[in-house]
DNA sequence: AGCGTTATGCTCATTGTGAGCATAGTATTC
DNA sequence: GAATACTATGCTCACAATGAGCATAACGCT
């Protein structure tokens, strides 16, 4: 007892009895192809996905095979933590991600730990997911194979404002929000709902805040416009309408968390470069940033921001296949991490996005 | 199998055998008294701290009592997750925090999940800590009682620049860094070490970045200037010098993570108000911000920032006991959360801090 | 009354941001 | 082969935000 070690039988006295906690590692793997942001999804846990399964095999699965785990819906890939072999959580994640997908992950960052009840196993264990955000280079979608690169915004269609406000907002979301606010039972409740909707969705003069992804998701979940497959959570019953592609369990919540984090990072860390090949045109860079932030940027100002902050340097090479005047190829200047430790590619305050009226 | 539930026997196949994972919830509870930022610390796990224990009882503890858990050093309080009763992790944390300290926590945010090996129990279980950051109102330190409000910077003294660069930097840290860089075996390694030190500690023209707390901590840990009590981690052996007050296990790392997160939040979220009473003078607000950011701010510009962004509103009341001209009392305008959803009390780029030469 | 101390108002130079005009090179079309 | 479409790139200008500091106000104390 003199070694200063940690004795968990005290630390987890709440874990008495036969109910334990089980831990898995989830990865939101992000890539951008062209102007489409994508995340890696699977239809059942990766470790048993030993062959391509674009086909839906849910019906044929025997009672205890793995397919029911995701209920036939896609989810984000996860892998187990090996408490013995994995020295750190991050190494554990890299291990199974490499083993099971072969994907080369550059940037990797812990996102959040999800542990609400409802994530419960039949054996009664509590289930905990430590989710990581992983960024990988621009990839061409491989048509086959078990994991599927799914367009990120297919799950959160209200988040993509690149072509103006998504139609779904006016058509379904705003009316549902109005109903929800109007149906408040007390004045106090009305005011709270009103303010919450205003903040999350930018109603009545409040500007739309691209970063408030999780607020929006959770509000939509509460009013029953998006569903989760987690039993025991108390969402309103479905509203008749279902918005966006559903995912297994609470995975869409995890995906929303990842988008919020990544959008936040954009403004103070040069994360976009993790998603691009070694050299790229400024348009490609801008497309990646727009894809993630969900907003259009003013082209000349974007260029000015990137060049004046010396985030990139010329390579001397030229990209010819632009459809117009050839563009110079740039590479990321890693030195900026030292020179200006907090620098990003979108600005933080005010209206950052503008339609270009340059044509 | 038709309910879409999650079946952890697949999800955690890595957990086979008799090695399991044990989960605890840690809380970094922050308060500011005057200009001293403090965190709540304990000398042994809170659930067995049923009476004041400022005295060190390590020697008298029987073999399986709890005292050895923190090895006689202070740590941050933690409590168990009750997998059955606690619907969410956050509620679980609020439960034991209320039960065991009675502290009224306003702001609560998940910080990070720590799960490196080394956090291992004698029974062989892997230990996972989900850490939360909690902010509470300005408190006067109660001299006695089990939990102790310890000055935050006593653990991380190199982070407090309010009175200029801390002496410890020039005296111990910079020389140690130089040694460490010089002792690199290859050119590549030298360059890497050099760049890392430069980024973390702002050497040679690179500005000191107040937010890079974790980088600095981890570098100091690697070169052996700060110690952790976690077995199996490979820090350099102690350098002869020990900087800052040590903590149990890897708790100082958790504390550094919390400081980094909080400093980051300062610039885009009005978190400082969570640490203040309902009404306050602008000086009090500034002191809190300075205490957390570790830097002095220009008084008139700080006032301008706060007032022009309409973060506060006048109460009409006056605080007389200022030592000079009486100051107006303000209150936080909660509406700003709706009007300007991303707003903070320190700016992000450039040199934000300046000594006022106003006298 | 004079001094120390903190509060508060205001100015001014500089930099950062939003918006758009103008021109340069490609490929494609008539 | 000129017109057209399209993307790249250079540049300007108004306005907002920031860094720094001067000046004055209002208290307690000697």
XYZ file of C-alpha atoms (C1' of nucleotides) in Angstrom:
778
model
C 0.000 0.000 0.000
C 2.916 2.322 -0.239
C 3.021 2.713 -3.984
C 0.407 5.375 -4.341
C -1.608 3.247 -6.683
C -5.235 3.690 -7.369
C -7.645 1.212 -5.920
C -10.806 1.148 -7.924
C -12.794 -0.943 -5.526
C -13.207 2.315 -3.685
C -13.374 4.501 -6.682
C -16.280 2.638 -8.128
C -18.227 1.608 -5.120
C -21.315 2.518 -7.091
C -20.578 -0.384 -9.361
C -21.526 -2.910 -6.764
C -23.719 -5.813 -7.660
C -23.812 -7.503 -10.981
C -24.193 -4.363 -13.073
C -20.965 -3.316 -14.691
C -19.778 -0.872 -17.267
C -18.659 -1.812 -20.728
C -16.505 0.458 -22.833
C -16.216 0.830 -26.584
C -14.284 3.230 -28.778
C -16.141 4.976 -31.588
C -14.589 6.836 -34.473
C -16.118 9.510 -36.630
C -13.846 9.324 -39.634
C -14.209 12.367 -41.832
C -13.135 12.913 -45.416
C -14.144 15.342 -48.126
C -14.499 14.292 -51.747
C -14.944 17.250 -54.026
C -17.393 19.370 -52.104
C -19.084 16.498 -50.290
C -18.145 15.972 -46.654
C -18.409 12.329 -45.749
C -18.222 10.110 -42.727
C -17.461 6.453 -42.530
C -20.456 4.346 -41.590
C -21.120 0.662 -41.156
C -24.245 -1.407 -40.980
C -22.991 -3.570 -38.174
C -20.059 -3.535 -35.796
C -16.844 -3.619 -37.727
C -15.262 -6.492 -35.945
C -17.773 -8.909 -37.363
C -17.989 -7.262 -40.735
C -15.621 -9.666 -42.371
C -17.096 -9.327 -45.815
C -18.876 -6.676 -47.838
C -22.422 -6.171 -46.686
C -24.011 -3.489 -48.687
C -26.899 -5.903 -48.889
C -29.195 -5.815 -45.948
C -28.952 -9.122 -44.184
C -30.931 -8.257 -41.122
C -33.687 -10.724 -41.807
C -31.458 -13.699 -42.244
C -29.395 -13.133 -39.151
C -29.813 -15.754 -36.458
C -30.947 -14.703 -33.030
C -27.549 -14.045 -31.538
C -25.495 -13.019 -34.504
C -24.282 -9.482 -34.613
C -26.497 -7.912 -37.148
C -29.224 -6.747 -34.871
C -26.747 -4.618 -32.987
C -27.341 -1.685 -35.225
C -30.907 -2.644 -35.918
C -30.331 -2.714 -39.631
C -29.466 0.977 -39.661
C -26.029 2.311 -40.296
C -23.912 3.541 -37.453
C -20.449 4.921 -36.956
C -17.746 2.281 -36.700
C -16.506 1.260 -33.325
C -14.065 -1.122 -31.871
C -13.290 -2.541 -28.508
C -10.800 -1.222 -26.013
C -8.378 -3.969 -25.170
C -7.652 -3.231 -21.522
C -4.517 -5.330 -21.604
C -2.875 -4.526 -24.908
C -3.857 -0.909 -25.521
C -1.651 1.426 -23.585
C -3.827 4.435 -24.277
C -7.334 4.914 -25.574
C -6.043 6.686 -28.642
C -3.652 3.860 -29.471
C -6.471 1.388 -29.008
C -8.554 3.293 -31.472
C -5.751 3.556 -33.999
C -5.166 -0.162 -33.620
C -8.633 -1.361 -34.450
C -9.151 1.308 -37.061
C -6.011 0.153 -38.858
C -6.874 -3.505 -38.422
C -10.406 -3.195 -39.596
C -10.437 -0.506 -42.226
C -6.835 0.080 -43.163
C -7.622 3.761 -43.215
C -4.725 6.133 -42.726
C -5.840 8.622 -40.123
C -3.924 11.863 -39.753
C -5.603 13.947 -37.137
C -7.195 12.166 -34.193
C -8.875 13.831 -31.273
C -11.044 12.663 -28.432
C -14.541 13.967 -28.893
C -16.825 13.027 -26.076
C -17.828 10.163 -23.855
C -21.390 9.051 -24.218
C -22.841 7.185 -21.311
C -26.508 7.928 -20.901
C -28.701 5.161 -19.765
C -30.636 3.649 -22.582
C -27.325 2.553 -23.977
C -28.020 -0.650 -22.123
C -27.197 -4.196 -22.967
C -29.470 -7.167 -22.429
C -27.105 -8.493 -19.799
C -27.829 -5.299 -17.947
C -24.436 -3.695 -18.284
C -24.098 0.017 -18.687
C -22.494 0.906 -21.983
C -19.998 3.700 -22.382
C -18.676 4.965 -25.702
C -15.578 7.081 -25.958
C -15.900 8.779 -29.320
C -12.991 10.114 -31.369
C -12.898 12.473 -34.297
C -10.555 11.363 -37.066
C -9.646 13.276 -40.201
C -8.275 11.585 -43.261
C -7.092 12.701 -46.667
C -9.393 13.323 -49.533
C -10.514 9.920 -50.721
C -12.373 8.684 -53.701
C -15.314 6.657 -52.575
C -14.739 3.000 -53.086
C -18.065 1.693 -54.304
C -17.825 -1.631 -52.521
C -16.508 -2.863 -49.243
C -18.086 -3.049 -45.875
C -17.676 0.537 -44.661
C -19.597 3.151 -46.585
C -18.589 6.770 -47.032
C -21.893 8.481 -46.450
C -22.549 12.174 -47.086
C -22.462 13.842 -43.701
C -25.351 16.137 -44.412
C -27.644 13.275 -45.325
C -27.924 12.796 -41.575
C -28.153 16.486 -40.713
C -29.627 18.136 -43.818
C -30.558 21.344 -42.010
C -26.888 22.060 -41.434
C -25.915 22.618 -45.068
C -26.472 26.244 -45.971
C -24.183 26.361 -48.974
C -27.096 26.769 -51.338
C -29.034 29.038 -49.061
C -31.314 28.061 -46.196
C -32.249 24.389 -46.568
C -35.815 23.999 -47.753
C -36.512 21.594 -44.944
C -36.264 24.405 -42.447
C -39.221 26.359 -43.715
C -41.136 23.301 -44.749
C -40.943 21.181 -41.613
C -38.671 22.470 -38.910
C -39.912 26.005 -38.360
C -43.587 25.003 -38.291
C -42.813 22.198 -35.867
C -40.888 24.592 -33.662
C -43.789 27.030 -33.683
C -46.168 24.259 -32.666
C -43.836 23.191 -29.938
C -43.522 26.713 -28.586
C -47.236 27.366 -28.827
C -48.085 24.171 -27.000
C -46.206 25.212 -23.875
C -48.410 24.919 -20.832
C -47.162 27.917 -18.872
C -45.869 31.371 -19.731
C -42.521 30.493 -18.281
C -42.286 27.370 -20.329
C -43.346 29.309 -23.409
C -40.591 31.854 -22.910
C -37.988 29.168 -22.352
C -38.999 27.254 -25.453
C -39.099 30.419 -27.471
C -35.650 31.485 -26.397
C -34.216 28.041 -26.958
C -35.568 27.802 -30.471
C -34.381 31.318 -31.159
C -30.839 30.579 -30.070
C -30.576 27.218 -31.768
C -32.213 28.045 -35.085
C -31.740 31.785 -35.341
C -35.377 32.795 -35.408
C -36.573 36.367 -35.331
C -33.457 38.390 -35.950
C -31.071 36.141 -34.082
C -28.409 35.065 -36.568
C -27.941 31.434 -37.523
C -24.871 30.169 -35.725
C -23.143 27.460 -37.712
C -21.477 26.059 -34.586
C -24.602 25.321 -32.621
C -25.065 21.923 -34.199
C -25.724 19.966 -31.043
C -28.278 22.433 -29.703
C -30.200 22.048 -32.910
C -29.976 18.294 -32.963
C -31.130 17.959 -29.403
C -34.026 20.319 -29.911
C -35.155 18.436 -33.006
C -34.847 15.211 -31.078
C -36.980 16.557 -28.265
C -39.765 17.677 -30.522
C -39.690 14.347 -32.298
C -38.390 15.378 -35.698
C -35.387 13.112 -35.521
C -35.472 9.679 -33.989
C -32.976 7.624 -32.112
C -33.128 3.915 -31.673
C -32.102 3.987 -28.066
C -34.744 2.503 -25.826
C -35.704 4.368 -22.718
C -34.971 7.843 -23.976
C -37.940 10.099 -23.832
C -38.300 11.787 -27.138
C -41.694 12.964 -28.181
C -43.325 10.375 -30.346
C -42.621 10.855 -33.993
C -44.187 13.931 -35.439
C -45.383 12.291 -38.556
C -42.300 13.614 -40.310
C -38.788 12.276 -40.070
C -35.964 14.566 -40.991
C -32.657 13.344 -42.295
C -31.390 9.826 -42.546
C -31.710 7.943 -39.264
C -28.829 6.106 -37.659
C -28.560 3.314 -35.180
C -28.751 4.010 -31.475
C -27.641 7.522 -30.593
C -25.064 7.618 -33.342
C -26.595 10.604 -35.043
C -26.061 12.508 -31.827
C -22.408 11.533 -31.911
C -22.216 12.649 -35.521
C -23.756 16.000 -34.617
C -21.257 16.405 -31.801
C -18.436 15.760 -34.228
C -19.702 18.353 -36.678
C -20.015 20.938 -33.955
C -16.506 20.263 -32.734
C -15.030 20.350 -36.188
C -16.770 23.598 -37.085
C -15.471 25.106 -33.907
C -11.951 23.973 -34.655
C -12.019 25.487 -38.114
C -11.698 28.965 -36.713
C -8.667 28.442 -34.552
C -6.858 25.445 -35.929
C -5.809 24.688 -39.481
C -7.643 21.380 -39.529
C -8.822 21.659 -43.117
C -5.363 20.724 -44.331
C -5.674 17.316 -42.742
C -8.385 16.583 -45.257
C -6.417 17.596 -48.321
C -3.539 16.031 -50.234
C -0.085 17.540 -49.925
C -0.674 20.133 -52.612
C -3.940 21.742 -53.548
C -5.423 24.800 -55.153
C -6.974 27.505 -53.061
C -10.350 26.591 -54.479
C -10.000 23.038 -53.167
C -9.105 24.404 -49.763
C -12.077 26.715 -49.849
C -14.369 23.892 -50.895
C -13.267 21.816 -47.942
C -13.846 24.664 -45.524
C -17.224 25.405 -47.034
C -18.157 21.754 -46.925
C -17.469 21.570 -43.216
C -18.776 24.971 -42.175
C -21.838 24.558 -44.360
C -21.561 28.118 -45.638
C -20.295 29.886 -48.716
C -17.282 32.118 -48.320
C -16.225 35.173 -50.249
C -13.561 33.890 -52.564
C -11.210 36.848 -52.685
C -11.404 37.419 -48.957
C -10.812 33.778 -48.252
C -7.717 33.905 -50.401
C -6.565 37.007 -48.601
C -7.080 35.403 -45.204
C -5.139 32.302 -46.154
C -2.309 34.093 -47.916
C -1.873 37.006 -45.530
C -1.690 34.661 -42.581
C 0.865 32.701 -44.571
C -0.968 29.456 -43.980
C 0.182 28.212 -47.371
C 3.155 28.561 -49.668
C 3.436 28.284 -53.402
C 4.823 25.106 -54.888
C 5.453 26.650 -58.299
C 3.319 23.974 -59.898
C 0.136 24.677 -61.766
C -3.154 22.827 -61.797
C -4.553 22.978 -65.309
C -7.811 21.116 -65.030
C -9.754 23.889 -63.403
C -12.286 24.624 -66.103
C -10.928 28.118 -66.396
C -7.674 29.864 -65.829
C -5.096 27.455 -64.383
C -4.594 27.671 -60.650
C -1.435 27.606 -58.633
C -0.804 24.672 -56.360
C -0.048 25.403 -52.729
C 1.090 23.433 -49.787
C 0.394 23.920 -46.101
C 3.077 25.800 -44.192
C 3.530 23.713 -41.059
C 5.577 26.515 -39.544
C 2.438 28.534 -38.886
C 1.735 26.233 -35.990
C 4.761 27.750 -34.353
C 4.428 31.320 -35.559
C 0.742 31.861 -34.913
C -0.363 29.080 -32.678
C -4.050 29.958 -32.830
C -5.011 30.423 -36.431
C -7.775 29.056 -38.540
C -9.404 29.427 -41.898
C -12.694 30.981 -40.989
C -13.164 34.057 -38.881
C -15.107 34.005 -35.705
C -17.379 36.960 -35.314
C -19.934 38.705 -37.370
C -21.252 37.354 -40.607
C -18.442 35.279 -41.952
C -20.168 33.946 -44.971
C -21.210 35.813 -48.021
C -22.564 34.918 -51.355
C -20.092 36.156 -53.899
C -21.599 38.624 -56.335
C -18.559 38.497 -58.423
C -19.960 36.990 -61.563
C -33.577 -9.063 -31.686
C -35.976 -6.748 -33.398
C -35.648 -3.819 -31.050
C -32.495 -2.325 -32.377
C -30.777 -2.609 -29.043
C -27.096 -2.586 -28.530
C -25.446 -5.798 -27.566
C -22.193 -5.125 -25.790
C -20.931 -8.661 -25.823
C -20.000 -7.844 -29.386
C -19.123 -4.282 -28.849
C -16.528 -5.096 -26.287
C -15.120 -8.356 -27.438
C -11.722 -6.983 -26.523
C -12.767 -7.082 -22.931
C -12.704 -10.841 -22.823
C -11.099 -12.613 -19.962
C -11.072 -11.408 -16.403
C -9.800 -7.914 -17.112
C -12.528 -5.350 -17.025
C -12.910 -1.621 -17.076
C -13.893 0.433 -14.108
C -15.315 3.919 -14.449
C -15.210 6.887 -12.132
C -16.367 10.478 -12.469
C -13.945 13.263 -11.607
C -14.819 16.884 -11.069
C -12.581 19.903 -11.358
C -14.560 22.403 -9.345
C -13.382 25.937 -9.972
C -14.000 29.089 -7.978
C -12.275 32.443 -7.747
C -11.811 34.254 -4.473
C -10.584 37.771 -4.947
C -7.924 37.305 -7.575
C -7.034 33.736 -6.639
C -8.372 30.969 -8.868
C -8.950 27.830 -6.865
C -9.851 24.223 -7.396
C -11.377 21.797 -4.973
C -8.981 19.095 -3.866
C -9.137 16.173 -1.471
C -6.581 13.959 0.161
C -8.510 10.800 -0.376
C -11.583 9.786 -2.309
C -14.537 11.789 -1.175
C -16.883 8.922 -0.504
C -14.829 7.777 2.418
C -13.933 11.241 3.605
C -16.648 11.387 6.202
C -14.764 13.662 8.503
C -12.175 16.403 8.166
C -8.792 14.993 7.341
C -6.362 17.780 6.947
C -4.129 15.577 9.012
C -2.209 12.984 7.107
C -3.352 9.596 8.196
C -1.560 7.548 5.622
C 0.561 5.691 8.108
C -2.285 4.585 10.292
C -4.463 3.313 7.486
C -4.966 -0.410 7.487
C -4.045 -2.428 4.460
C -7.299 -2.085 2.612
C -8.597 1.225 3.794
C -8.853 4.010 1.328
C -6.075 6.304 2.261
C -3.412 4.896 0.044
C -5.519 5.588 -2.975
C -4.102 9.032 -3.408
C -0.792 8.150 -1.889
C -1.042 10.890 0.691
C -1.106 13.559 -1.979
C -4.097 15.629 -2.807
C -6.144 14.894 -5.866
C -9.291 16.152 -7.477
C -12.489 14.765 -6.002
C -14.199 11.935 -7.731
C -17.221 9.796 -7.237
C -18.608 6.629 -8.636
C -20.959 6.251 -11.524
C -23.974 4.316 -10.378
C -24.826 2.355 -13.507
C -28.314 1.672 -12.255
C -29.450 4.892 -10.648
C -27.672 7.554 -12.710
C -29.526 8.195 -15.906
C -26.714 10.253 -17.376
C -23.065 10.766 -16.512
C -23.688 14.412 -15.762
C -26.526 13.620 -13.376
C -24.341 11.055 -11.693
C -21.689 13.639 -11.158
C -24.129 16.204 -9.835
C -25.516 13.573 -7.488
C -22.312 12.638 -5.756
C -21.039 16.184 -5.800
C -24.152 17.357 -4.019
C -24.125 14.405 -1.629
C -20.521 14.712 -0.705
C -19.680 18.387 -0.813
C -23.001 20.208 -0.905
C -21.466 22.534 -3.436
C -23.824 24.390 -5.712
C -22.476 23.944 -9.204
C -23.683 26.235 -11.952
C -21.845 25.401 -15.091
C -20.925 21.788 -15.736
C -19.219 20.461 -18.815
C -17.586 17.193 -19.736
C -13.868 17.679 -20.040
C -12.087 14.558 -21.118
C -11.910 10.858 -20.525
C -8.637 9.610 -19.164
C -7.874 5.984 -19.698
C -4.177 5.435 -20.177
C -2.737 2.310 -18.810
C -0.958 2.859 -15.573
C -4.288 3.849 -14.172
C -4.488 0.231 -13.138
C -5.973 -1.371 -10.087
C -4.470 -4.241 -8.113
C -7.308 -6.483 -9.216
C -6.043 -5.843 -12.707
C -8.925 -3.766 -13.924
C -8.411 -0.950 -16.321
C -9.453 2.347 -14.808
C -11.282 5.025 -16.745
C -11.995 8.528 -15.460
C -14.554 10.768 -17.067
C -13.595 14.237 -15.917
C -15.957 17.194 -15.715
C -15.303 20.893 -15.377
C -17.569 22.616 -12.883
C -17.791 26.324 -12.152
C -19.185 27.680 -8.951
C -19.818 31.096 -7.479
C -17.183 33.074 -5.750
C -16.647 31.430 -2.395
C -14.808 32.368 0.695
C -12.437 29.625 1.643
C -13.675 27.665 4.601
C -10.593 26.975 6.627
C -11.583 23.511 7.734
C -13.476 20.599 6.278
C -12.401 17.710 4.173
C -12.204 19.330 0.746
C -9.625 22.047 0.368
C -9.809 25.000 -1.966
C -6.282 25.043 -3.324
C -4.827 27.835 -5.456
C -4.881 26.545 -9.004
C -1.519 27.995 -9.895
C 0.192 26.255 -7.024
C 0.048 23.192 -9.244
C 0.938 25.001 -12.455
C 3.008 28.006 -11.349
C 4.416 28.666 -14.815
C 0.927 29.519 -16.041
C 0.431 32.681 -14.007
C 1.800 35.653 -15.927
C -0.155 38.345 -14.137
C 2.984 39.705 -12.523
C 5.129 39.189 -15.557
C 6.902 36.011 -16.639
C 7.074 33.639 -13.667
C 10.584 33.469 -12.242
C 10.516 29.702 -12.416
C 10.635 29.871 -16.197
C 14.040 31.472 -16.434
C 15.344 29.758 -13.364
C 14.469 26.144 -14.050
C 12.268 25.554 -17.053
C 14.170 27.272 -19.842
C 17.533 25.782 -18.855
C 15.981 22.335 -18.606
C 14.407 22.765 -22.014
C 17.744 23.815 -23.482
C 19.393 20.749 -22.006
C 16.662 18.556 -23.343
C 16.948 20.027 -26.814
C 20.736 19.856 -26.804
C 20.731 16.231 -25.725
C 18.843 15.097 -28.810
C 20.673 12.285 -30.523
C 19.882 13.162 -34.122
C 19.405 16.348 -36.110
C 15.829 15.424 -36.792
C 15.156 14.813 -33.164
C 16.855 18.092 -32.295
C 14.660 20.006 -34.698
C 11.541 18.341 -33.403
C 12.387 19.061 -29.796
C 13.316 22.608 -30.646
C 10.080 23.256 -32.451
C 8.023 21.655 -29.733
C 9.617 23.726 -26.998
C 9.235 26.811 -29.132
C 5.537 26.275 -29.668
C 4.743 25.293 -26.119
C 6.789 27.876 -24.262
C 7.138 30.646 -26.787
C 10.877 30.637 -27.140
C 12.785 32.725 -29.651
C 10.221 35.155 -30.958
C 7.260 32.802 -30.856
C 4.688 34.394 -28.599
C 3.575 32.750 -25.385
C 0.162 31.265 -26.001
C -1.892 31.233 -22.842
C -4.103 28.423 -24.147
C -1.386 25.855 -24.706
C -1.501 24.617 -21.138
C -1.555 20.912 -21.874
C 1.334 21.089 -24.333
C 3.407 22.727 -21.669
C 2.418 20.293 -18.968
C 3.161 17.288 -21.100
C 6.506 18.626 -22.159
C 7.497 19.341 -18.578
C 6.357 15.876 -17.637
C 8.468 14.322 -20.357
C 11.593 16.119 -19.348
C 11.010 15.180 -15.743
C 10.249 18.554 -14.238
C 6.840 17.529 -13.016
C 6.087 14.136 -11.593
C 3.066 11.926 -11.645
C 2.421 9.080 -9.298
C 1.095 6.766 -11.950
C 3.127 3.602 -12.217
C 4.140 2.465 -15.635
C 4.276 5.850 -17.297
C 7.630 6.630 -18.723
C 8.652 10.051 -17.619
C 12.282 10.869 -17.437
C 13.514 10.357 -13.933
C 13.291 13.431 -11.820
C 15.576 16.187 -12.863
C 16.661 17.081 -9.414
C 14.106 19.858 -9.435
C 10.403 19.515 -8.943
C 8.200 22.292 -10.191
C 4.837 23.085 -8.714
C 2.894 21.173 -6.142
C 2.523 17.520 -7.040
C -0.800 15.720 -7.102
C -1.865 12.123 -6.853
C -1.848 9.919 -9.935
C -2.287 11.874 -13.126
C -4.550 14.426 -11.505
C -2.282 17.313 -12.322
C -2.696 16.420 -15.962
C -6.453 16.588 -15.525
C -6.085 19.937 -13.830
C -3.976 21.221 -16.721
C -6.568 19.995 -19.192
C -9.234 21.881 -17.296
C -7.239 25.097 -17.333
C -6.644 24.823 -21.044
C -10.319 24.231 -21.730
C -11.425 27.072 -19.517
C -8.985 29.515 -21.053
C -10.217 28.531 -24.467
C -13.810 29.042 -23.454
C -13.125 32.507 -22.129
C -12.837 33.882 -25.620
C -16.074 32.600 -27.021
C -18.335 31.962 -24.097
C -19.220 34.216 -21.182
C -18.120 31.657 -18.610
C -16.593 34.169 -16.228
C -20.048 35.135 -15.010
C -20.596 31.647 -13.640
C -17.877 32.417 -11.142
C -19.312 35.699 -9.941
C -22.268 36.619 -7.754
C -25.344 38.103 -9.372
C -24.020 41.634 -9.285
C -20.428 42.728 -9.500
C -18.216 45.609 -10.467
C -16.320 45.586 -13.709
C -13.105 45.284 -11.762
C -14.302 42.064 -10.156
C -15.170 40.711 -13.577
C -11.796 41.699 -14.898
C -10.051 40.092 -11.942
C -11.808 36.822 -12.594
C -10.870 36.864 -16.256
C -7.291 37.751 -15.433
C -7.150 35.050 -12.803
C -8.173 32.405 -15.307
C -6.291 33.655 -18.337
C -3.199 34.322 -16.247
C -2.622 37.667 -17.938
C -3.239 41.317 -17.199
C -5.751 43.139 -19.324
C -5.983 46.777 -20.306
C -8.649 48.154 -18.039
C -10.321 50.678 -20.303
C -10.347 48.345 -23.265
C -11.740 45.528 -21.184
C -14.539 47.786 -20.076
C -15.172 48.806 -23.636
C -15.308 45.172 -24.782
C -17.736 44.203 -22.092
C -19.987 47.224 -22.397
C -20.035 47.545 -26.152
C -20.927 43.914 -26.540
C -23.635 44.533 -24.001
C -22.574 41.599 -21.907
C -23.650 43.421 -18.774
C -26.288 45.906 -17.723
C -26.299 48.455 -14.966
C -28.154 47.702 -11.785
C -28.185 51.288 -10.583
C -26.498 50.217 -7.385
C -23.103 51.370 -6.319
C -20.238 49.526 -4.684
C -18.558 51.878 -2.264
C -15.753 49.824 -0.806
C -13.441 50.105 -3.749
C -10.625 52.067 -2.182
C -11.216 54.838 -4.646
C -14.105 56.225 -6.582
C -17.227 54.096 -6.054
C -17.980 51.629 -8.810
C -21.243 50.772 -10.456
C -22.643 47.315 -9.961
C -23.546 45.358 -13.057
C -25.329 42.145 -13.771
C -24.862 39.708 -16.608
C -27.258 40.133 -19.515
C -28.384 36.593 -20.215
C -29.947 37.799 -23.449
C -26.537 38.022 -25.092
C -26.561 34.268 -25.383
C -29.342 34.720 -27.885
C -28.175 37.904 -29.571
C -24.538 37.071 -30.059
C -24.204 33.378 -29.482
C -20.426 33.332 -29.681
C -19.083 36.021 -27.432
C -16.463 36.053 -24.769
C -14.513 38.376 -22.573
C -11.056 38.082 -24.015
C -10.160 38.495 -27.628
C -8.539 35.756 -29.585
C -5.762 37.009 -31.777
C -2.740 39.108 -31.330
C -1.503 40.259 -27.993
C -4.571 40.450 -25.869
C -2.891 41.449 -22.701
C -1.201 44.657 -21.838
C 0.084 46.252 -18.745
C -1.788 49.460 -18.236
C 0.464 52.521 -18.162
C -2.351 54.596 -16.982
C -0.976 55.735 -13.671
C -6.593 71.153 0.564
C -3.644 67.659 -1.154
C -2.718 62.891 -2.146
C -3.534 58.124 -3.278
C -6.697 55.209 -5.325
C -10.062 53.348 -8.392
C -13.765 54.490 -11.916
C -15.019 56.143 -16.168
C -15.061 58.860 -20.650
C -12.767 59.667 -24.805
C -9.291 59.895 -28.746
C -6.332 58.152 -32.256
C -3.542 55.192 -35.039
C -3.500 50.637 -36.853
C -5.298 46.378 -38.259
C -8.973 43.235 -39.662
C -13.212 42.370 -42.241
C -17.024 42.670 -45.804
C -17.973 43.744 -50.349
C -17.100 44.300 -54.919
C -14.526 46.024 -59.314
C -11.274 44.689 -62.650
C -8.189 41.841 -65.240
C -5.831 37.376 -66.507
C -5.555 32.996 -68.593
C -7.669 28.633 -69.892
C -11.319 25.589 -72.701
C -15.368 25.543 -75.479
C -18.577 27.261 -78.869
C -20.216 29.509 -82.999
C -10.635 32.869 -85.192
C -13.454 35.598 -82.380
C -16.863 35.334 -78.874
C -18.152 33.150 -74.691
C -17.934 30.756 -70.353
C -15.347 29.893 -66.558
C -12.048 30.080 -62.866
C -7.882 32.590 -60.932
C -5.940 36.487 -59.088
C -4.945 41.503 -57.997
C -6.650 45.521 -55.880
C -9.601 49.195 -53.597
C -12.547 51.201 -50.210
C -15.574 51.728 -46.344
C -16.193 50.348 -41.841
C -15.502 47.760 -37.481
C -12.427 46.066 -34.011
C -8.288 46.510 -31.368
C -4.155 48.431 -28.771
C -2.557 52.210 -26.327
C -2.899 56.036 -23.664
C -4.648 60.865 -22.048
C -7.880 63.064 -19.131
C -11.224 63.632 -15.631
C -14.313 62.020 -11.760
C -15.223 60.711 -7.150
C -14.199 58.548 -3.063
C -11.124 58.010 1.748
C -7.382 59.611 4.326
C -4.016 62.781 6.302
